Amino acid sequence: MNPLIWMRHVGYVAHSHQQLMKEMKMSTASGHTNAIRAKKVIGTEVKDTAGKSIGKVEDILLEKQSNNIMYAVVGFGGFLGMGEKYHPLPWQVLNYDDNQGAYVVNLTKEQLAAAPADSIEALTQADGIGYRDRVYDYYKTERYW
């Protein structure tokens, strides 16, 4: 149903245009909006729940057949690209925090150290399917396929 029709139907009254626009953002259950540009996601910092920076989104792998995000590739550690580890993270584990301007993950250092990781090239070989299954199993996230 059109959100404006629904709001009229239930007697919703916005106190300001800004409030109405915020209400109409139509976020998902996790608080994410329904669409975002890839170039806005790539390069975004990733933090732990304590607010400590642990990496940034380096790439996003899309599954063309189902139109889903397979996973985000997040770079952790390293200096000037040397020694950096790339972790595929299911999109569901990344929660954007407006106040921090970053994605926040509820993961410990130990979980990340034991998580599947590889080079970006290896993570994207064979359409990323091999890592997709391992990653969703490791993080125990709901599969979209």
PDB file of C-alpha atoms in Angstrom:
ATOM      1  CA  MET A   1       0.000   0.000   0.000  1.00  0.00           C
ATOM      2  CA  ASN A   2       1.179   3.506  -0.770  1.00  0.00           C
ATOM      3  CA  PRO A   3       2.630   4.955   2.480  1.00  0.00           C
ATOM      4  CA  LEU A   4       0.739   8.230   2.109  1.00  0.00           C
ATOM      5  CA  ILE A   5      -2.590   6.416   1.696  1.00  0.00           C
ATOM      6  CA  TRP A   6      -1.782   4.211   4.689  1.00  0.00           C
ATOM      7  CA  MET A   7      -0.921   7.247   6.829  1.00  0.00           C
ATOM      8  CA  ARG A   8      -4.227   8.894   5.951  1.00  0.00           C
ATOM      9  CA  HIS A   9      -6.068   5.607   6.570  1.00  0.00           C
ATOM     10  CA  VAL A  10      -4.702   5.236  10.114  1.00  0.00           C
ATOM     11  CA  GLY A  11      -5.037   8.940  10.888  1.00  0.00           C
ATOM     12  CA  TYR A  12      -1.280   9.562  11.016  1.00  0.00           C
ATOM     13  CA  VAL A  13      -0.357  13.238  11.208  1.00  0.00           C
ATOM     14  CA  ALA A  14       3.221  14.317  10.697  1.00  0.00           C
ATOM     15  CA  HIS A  15       4.309  17.271  12.787  1.00  0.00           C
ATOM     16  CA  SER A  16       6.719  18.477  10.124  1.00  0.00           C
ATOM     17  CA  HIS A  17       7.828  17.777   6.573  1.00  0.00           C
ATOM     18  CA  GLN A  18      11.131  16.500   7.984  1.00  0.00           C
ATOM     19  CA  GLN A  19       9.312  14.010  10.242  1.00  0.00           C
ATOM     20  CA  LEU A  20       7.209  12.814   7.317  1.00  0.00           C
ATOM     21  CA  MET A  21      10.307  12.251   5.176  1.00  0.00           C
ATOM     22  CA  LYS A  22      11.968  10.361   8.018  1.00  0.00           C
ATOM     23  CA  GLU A  23       8.883   8.157   8.470  1.00  0.00           C
ATOM     24  CA  MET A  24       8.702   7.455   4.728  1.00  0.00           C
ATOM     25  CA  LYS A  25      12.299   6.244   4.560  1.00  0.00           C
ATOM     26  CA  MET A  26      10.778   2.748   4.603  1.00  0.00           C
ATOM     27  CA  SER A  27      13.599   0.964   6.361  1.00  0.00           C
ATOM     28  CA  THR A  28      13.983  -2.776   6.630  1.00  0.00           C
ATOM     29  CA  ALA A  29      13.528  -4.731   9.882  1.00  0.00           C
ATOM     30  CA  SER A  30      17.187  -4.124  10.756  1.00  0.00           C
ATOM     31  CA  GLY A  31      16.832  -0.381  10.209  1.00  0.00           C
ATOM     32  CA  HIS A  32      18.464  -0.249   6.782  1.00  0.00           C
ATOM     33  CA  THR A  33      16.820   1.635   3.950  1.00  0.00           C
ATOM     34  CA  ASN A  34      15.743  -0.390   0.937  1.00  0.00           C
ATOM     35  CA  ALA A  35      18.376   0.910  -1.472  1.00  0.00           C
ATOM     36  CA  ILE A  36      21.876   2.334  -1.333  1.00  0.00           C
ATOM     37  CA  ARG A  37      24.475   3.086  -3.972  1.00  0.00           C
ATOM     38  CA  ALA A  38      27.475   0.752  -3.971  1.00  0.00           C
ATOM     39  CA  LYS A  39      29.921   3.653  -4.157  1.00  0.00           C
ATOM     40  CA  LYS A  40      28.462   4.974  -0.905  1.00  0.00           C
ATOM     41  CA  VAL A  41      29.105   1.633   0.837  1.00  0.00           C
ATOM     42  CA  ILE A  42      32.596   0.954  -0.530  1.00  0.00           C
ATOM     43  CA  GLY A  43      35.159   2.717   1.621  1.00  0.00           C
ATOM     44  CA  THR A  44      32.832   2.983   4.623  1.00  0.00           C
ATOM     45  CA  GLU A  45      34.501   2.262   7.935  1.00  0.00           C
ATOM     46  CA  VAL A  46      33.568  -0.852   9.926  1.00  0.00           C
ATOM     47  CA  LYS A  47      33.671  -0.724  13.727  1.00  0.00           C
ATOM     48  CA  ASP A  48      33.127  -3.125  16.577  1.00  0.00           C
ATOM     49  CA  THR A  49      30.409  -2.526  19.169  1.00  0.00           C
ATOM     50  CA  ALA A  50      32.888  -0.572  21.343  1.00  0.00           C
ATOM     51  CA  GLY A  51      33.325   1.930  18.499  1.00  0.00           C
ATOM     52  CA  LYS A  52      36.859   0.824  17.592  1.00  0.00           C
ATOM     53  CA  SER A  53      37.669   0.919  13.884  1.00  0.00           C
ATOM     54  CA  ILE A  54      38.465  -2.551  12.593  1.00  0.00           C
ATOM     55  CA  GLY A  55      38.464  -2.051   8.836  1.00  0.00           C
ATOM     56  CA  LYS A  56      36.518  -0.775   5.866  1.00  0.00           C
ATOM     57  CA  VAL A  57      34.284  -2.112   3.121  1.00  0.00           C
ATOM     58  CA  GLU A  58      36.503  -2.810   0.122  1.00  0.00           C
ATOM     59  CA  ASP A  59      33.963  -4.356  -2.239  1.00  0.00           C
ATOM     60  CA  ILE A  60      30.502  -5.867  -2.505  1.00  0.00           C
ATOM     61  CA  LEU A  61      29.747  -9.133  -4.277  1.00  0.00           C
ATOM     62  CA  LEU A  62      26.363  -9.215  -6.003  1.00  0.00           C
ATOM     63  CA  GLU A  63      24.552 -12.334  -7.083  1.00  0.00           C
ATOM     64  CA  LYS A  64      23.123 -11.435 -10.473  1.00  0.00           C
ATOM     65  CA  GLN A  65      20.653 -14.313 -10.758  1.00  0.00           C
ATOM     66  CA  SER A  66      18.767 -13.548  -7.536  1.00  0.00           C
ATOM     67  CA  ASN A  67      19.513  -9.798  -7.322  1.00  0.00           C
ATOM     68  CA  ASN A  68      20.895 -10.173  -3.783  1.00  0.00           C
ATOM     69  CA  ILE A  69      24.037  -8.978  -2.068  1.00  0.00           C
ATOM     70  CA  MET A  70      26.105 -12.104  -1.592  1.00  0.00           C
ATOM     71  CA  TYR A  71      28.492 -10.463   0.874  1.00  0.00           C
ATOM     72  CA  ALA A  72      30.571  -7.402   1.597  1.00  0.00           C
ATOM     73  CA  VAL A  73      34.350  -7.753   1.412  1.00  0.00           C
ATOM     74  CA  VAL A  74      35.851  -6.018   4.431  1.00  0.00           C
ATOM     75  CA  GLY A  75      39.577  -5.321   4.769  1.00  0.00           C
ATOM     76  CA  PHE A  76      41.003  -5.761   8.275  1.00  0.00           C
ATOM     77  CA  GLY A  77      44.488  -4.933   9.494  1.00  0.00           C
ATOM     78  CA  GLY A  78      47.566  -4.355   7.440  1.00  0.00           C
ATOM     79  CA  PHE A  79      49.398  -1.166   6.628  1.00  0.00           C
ATOM     80  CA  LEU A  80      49.260   0.443   3.179  1.00  0.00           C
ATOM     81  CA  GLY A  81      47.703  -2.728   1.810  1.00  0.00           C
ATOM     82  CA  MET A  82      50.400  -5.049   3.159  1.00  0.00           C
ATOM     83  CA  GLY A  83      49.317  -7.853   5.461  1.00  0.00           C
ATOM     84  CA  GLU A  84      45.665  -6.914   5.109  1.00  0.00           C
ATOM     85  CA  LYS A  85      43.118  -9.703   5.426  1.00  0.00           C
ATOM     86  CA  TYR A  86      39.881  -9.605   3.450  1.00  0.00           C
ATOM     87  CA  HIS A  87      36.804 -11.058   5.103  1.00  0.00           C
ATOM     88  CA  PRO A  88      33.541 -11.752   3.326  1.00  0.00           C
ATOM     89  CA  LEU A  89      30.730 -10.674   5.683  1.00  0.00           C
ATOM     90  CA  PRO A  90      27.069 -11.430   5.043  1.00  0.00           C
ATOM     91  CA  TRP A  91      25.210  -8.177   4.498  1.00  0.00           C
ATOM     92  CA  GLN A  92      23.003  -8.979   7.519  1.00  0.00           C
ATOM     93  CA  VAL A  93      25.895  -8.632  10.006  1.00  0.00           C
ATOM     94  CA  LEU A  94      26.640  -5.049   8.916  1.00  0.00           C
ATOM     95  CA  ASN A  95      24.492  -2.499  10.741  1.00  0.00           C
ATOM     96  CA  TYR A  96      24.949   1.109   9.728  1.00  0.00           C
ATOM     97  CA  ASP A  97      25.127   3.572  12.622  1.00  0.00           C
ATOM     98  CA  ASP A  98      24.335   7.152  11.567  1.00  0.00           C
ATOM     99  CA  ASN A  99      25.998   8.599  14.660  1.00  0.00           C
ATOM    100  CA  GLN A 100      29.301   6.848  13.960  1.00  0.00           C
ATOM    101  CA  GLY A 101      29.100   7.140  10.190  1.00  0.00           C
ATOM    102  CA  ALA A 102      30.170   3.508  10.023  1.00  0.00           C
ATOM    103  CA  TYR A 103      28.942  -0.044   9.847  1.00  0.00           C
ATOM    104  CA  VAL A 104      29.005  -1.740  13.237  1.00  0.00           C
ATOM    105  CA  VAL A 105      29.507  -5.483  13.597  1.00  0.00           C
ATOM    106  CA  ASN A 106      28.776  -7.479  16.719  1.00  0.00           C
ATOM    107  CA  LEU A 107      31.864  -9.655  16.345  1.00  0.00           C
ATOM    108  CA  THR A 108      34.861 -10.257  18.594  1.00  0.00           C
ATOM    109  CA  LYS A 109      38.503 -10.200  17.515  1.00  0.00           C
ATOM    110  CA  GLU A 110      38.558 -13.958  18.082  1.00  0.00           C
ATOM    111  CA  GLN A 111      35.571 -14.511  15.793  1.00  0.00           C
ATOM    112  CA  LEU A 112      37.167 -12.410  13.056  1.00  0.00           C
ATOM    113  CA  ALA A 113      40.546 -14.131  13.463  1.00  0.00           C
ATOM    114  CA  ALA A 114      38.908 -17.536  12.934  1.00  0.00           C
ATOM    115  CA  ALA A 115      36.563 -16.359  10.161  1.00  0.00           C
ATOM    116  CA  PRO A 116      36.988 -17.204   6.481  1.00  0.00           C
ATOM    117  CA  ALA A 117      39.410 -14.745   4.860  1.00  0.00           C
ATOM    118  CA  ASP A 118      41.458 -14.585   1.684  1.00  0.00           C
ATOM    119  CA  SER A 119      42.589 -12.237  -1.068  1.00  0.00           C
ATOM    120  CA  ILE A 120      39.912 -10.261  -2.888  1.00  0.00           C
ATOM    121  CA  GLU A 121      40.723 -12.269  -6.021  1.00  0.00           C
ATOM    122  CA  ALA A 122      40.176 -15.592  -4.230  1.00  0.00           C
ATOM    123  CA  LEU A 123      36.953 -14.372  -2.610  1.00  0.00           C
ATOM    124  CA  THR A 124      35.485 -13.510  -5.995  1.00  0.00           C
ATOM    125  CA  GLN A 125      36.639 -16.591  -7.956  1.00  0.00           C
ATOM    126  CA  ALA A 126      33.931 -18.868  -9.341  1.00  0.00           C
ATOM    127  CA  ASP A 127      31.386 -16.118  -8.675  1.00  0.00           C
ATOM    128  CA  GLY A 128      32.109 -16.256  -4.931  1.00  0.00           C
ATOM    129  CA  ILE A 129      29.803 -19.232  -4.365  1.00  0.00           C
ATOM    130  CA  GLY A 130      32.390 -21.295  -2.434  1.00  0.00           C
ATOM    131  CA  TYR A 131      32.949 -18.540   0.091  1.00  0.00           C
ATOM    132  CA  ARG A 132      29.264 -17.608   0.227  1.00  0.00           C
ATOM    133  CA  ASP A 133      28.325 -20.967   1.713  1.00  0.00           C
ATOM    134  CA  ARG A 134      31.266 -21.018   4.159  1.00  0.00           C
ATOM    135  CA  VAL A 135      30.574 -17.470   5.329  1.00  0.00           C
ATOM    136  CA  TYR A 136      26.860 -17.931   5.936  1.00  0.00           C
ATOM    137  CA  ASP A 137      27.629 -21.156   7.843  1.00  0.00           C
ATOM    138  CA  TYR A 138      30.362 -19.496   9.916  1.00  0.00           C
ATOM    139  CA  TYR A 139      28.306 -16.450  10.919  1.00  0.00           C
ATOM    140  CA  LYS A 140      25.115 -18.547  11.236  1.00  0.00           C
ATOM    141  CA  THR A 141      23.146 -16.024   9.212  1.00  0.00           C
ATOM    142  CA  GLU A 142      19.934 -16.711   7.385  1.00  0.00           C
ATOM    143  CA  ARG A 143      20.509 -17.685   3.781  1.00  0.00           C
ATOM    144  CA  TYR A 144      18.814 -15.649   1.086  1.00  0.00           C
ATOM    145  CA  TRP A 145      18.925 -18.422  -1.510  1.00  0.00           C
TER     146      TRP A 145
END
